[in-house]
């Protein structure tokens, strides 16, 4: 595996691959790699001749400075994992290399960014779109791989591709979970051992919600998830410090991301949740229909 840090070296490697008629798979990441990322690389490896993985903590998608500062940076370990997973190129640029000029572009995505993460993280999706487009321009991939844990992000990238009309196949990949059900995330390493031990209750509650959706209406299932998590510490006699604080749980149409009122309102229905636990913002999702 080649580790490339400059745009010039990446451009040369991509030009060579294009001359050799190689197909290119891009896996954009912010590092702190876990099995979830590695599953994207495995998929990209199966489908492409050349697999490029970017490792770049993109400052312009963080609307909270503290969150950016706390984001885990483990580049050396990441590169070892990438080599073992079969990546061909690890692209690890500096901020100056990615953004030599101040970024002025702002993307808009209409109703799909007006729900869930959108209003809570102003500018986040525009920042994601800017970096993803730059990575698309630099790597000219045939396919790009994104994890379904960030379900709204996938809808945003799909919309971005429609706006910029690049012939890139977006490949969504299923969430990878720990044995106890917790969705793998780079943020999990910030949980205390006690918080990590109870964190799987997020997914356990979502699974119960899916069962309930067979016989309960949308509002009742929604309220069940919020109240079960919010009261978990009280019901189980756990300290206040370990309380789940649900930020939102939205049951939405899987294409428009707009909330539904009846299970029959959409062909595809997913539930997306964000919960604070122990100062860490955890997200997860589940498919109802
Ligand atoms: O999902 C992520 O890790 C990031 O949002 C992405 C797509 C790598 C862009 O920085």
GROMACS .gro file of C-alpha atoms in nm, residues 107-118 124-126 128-129 132 136 144-164 168 170-173 248 252-258 268 270 272 283 285 287:
model
   59
  107UNK     CA    1  -2.419   2.343  -0.068
  108UNK     CA    2  -2.793   2.332  -0.008
  109UNK     CA    3  -2.997   2.013  -0.002
  110UNK     CA    4  -3.354   2.130   0.065
  111UNK     CA    5  -3.591   1.924   0.286
  112UNK     CA    6  -3.347   1.634   0.340
  113UNK     CA    7  -3.117   1.862   0.538
  114UNK     CA    8  -3.396   2.031   0.732
  115UNK     CA    9  -3.451   1.727   0.956
  116UNK     CA   10  -3.252   1.529   1.214
  117UNK     CA   11  -2.881   1.626   1.202
  118UNK     CA   12  -2.936   1.926   0.969
  124UNK     CA   13  -2.230   2.018   0.874
  125UNK     CA   14  -2.368   1.868   0.553
  126UNK     CA   15  -2.231   2.148   0.337
  128UNK     CA   16  -1.928   1.706   0.421
  129UNK     CA   17  -2.030   1.782   0.061
  132UNK     CA   18  -1.652   1.461  -0.059
  136UNK     CA   19  -1.435   1.283  -0.599
  144UNK     CA   20  -1.779   0.545  -0.351
  145UNK     CA   21  -1.855   0.365  -0.024
  146UNK     CA   22  -2.043   0.505   0.276
  147UNK     CA   23  -2.174   0.341   0.595
  148UNK     CA   24  -2.549   0.334   0.661
  149UNK     CA   25  -2.500   0.436   1.023
  150UNK     CA   26  -2.487   0.793   0.892
  151UNK     CA   27  -2.812   0.736   0.708
  152UNK     CA   28  -2.883   1.104   0.641
  153UNK     CA   29  -2.530   1.154   0.507
  154UNK     CA   30  -2.596   0.893   0.239
  155UNK     CA   31  -2.910   1.082   0.125
  156UNK     CA   32  -2.702   1.401   0.114
  157UNK     CA   33  -2.428   1.239  -0.098
  158UNK     CA   34  -2.693   1.094  -0.332
  159UNK     CA   35  -2.835   1.444  -0.373
  160UNK     CA   36  -2.483   1.588  -0.421
  161UNK     CA   37  -2.421   1.341  -0.703
  162UNK     CA   38  -2.748   1.451  -0.867
  163UNK     CA   39  -2.642   1.817  -0.834
  164UNK     CA   40  -2.292   1.772  -0.977
  168UNK     CA   41  -2.019   0.768  -0.960
  170UNK     CA   42  -2.283   0.531  -0.446
  171UNK     CA   43  -2.255   0.206  -0.251
  172UNK     CA   44  -2.428   0.216   0.091
  173UNK     CA   45  -2.293  -0.049   0.331
  248UNK     CA   46  -3.401   1.289   1.871
  252UNK     CA   47  -3.896   0.869   0.851
  253UNK     CA   48  -3.947   0.783   0.486
  254UNK     CA   49  -3.613   0.627   0.385
  255UNK     CA   50  -3.591   0.836   0.064
  256UNK     CA   51  -3.728   1.180   0.153
  257UNK     CA   52  -3.624   1.155   0.522
  258UNK     CA   53  -3.952   1.326   0.614
  268UNK     CA   54  -3.929   0.218   0.311
  270UNK     CA   55  -3.631   0.380   0.901
  272UNK     CA   56  -3.280   0.732   1.317
  283UNK     CA   57  -2.605   0.763   1.657
  285UNK     CA   58  -3.060   0.356   1.295
  287UNK     CA   59  -3.517  -0.035   0.940
   0.00000   0.00000   0.00000
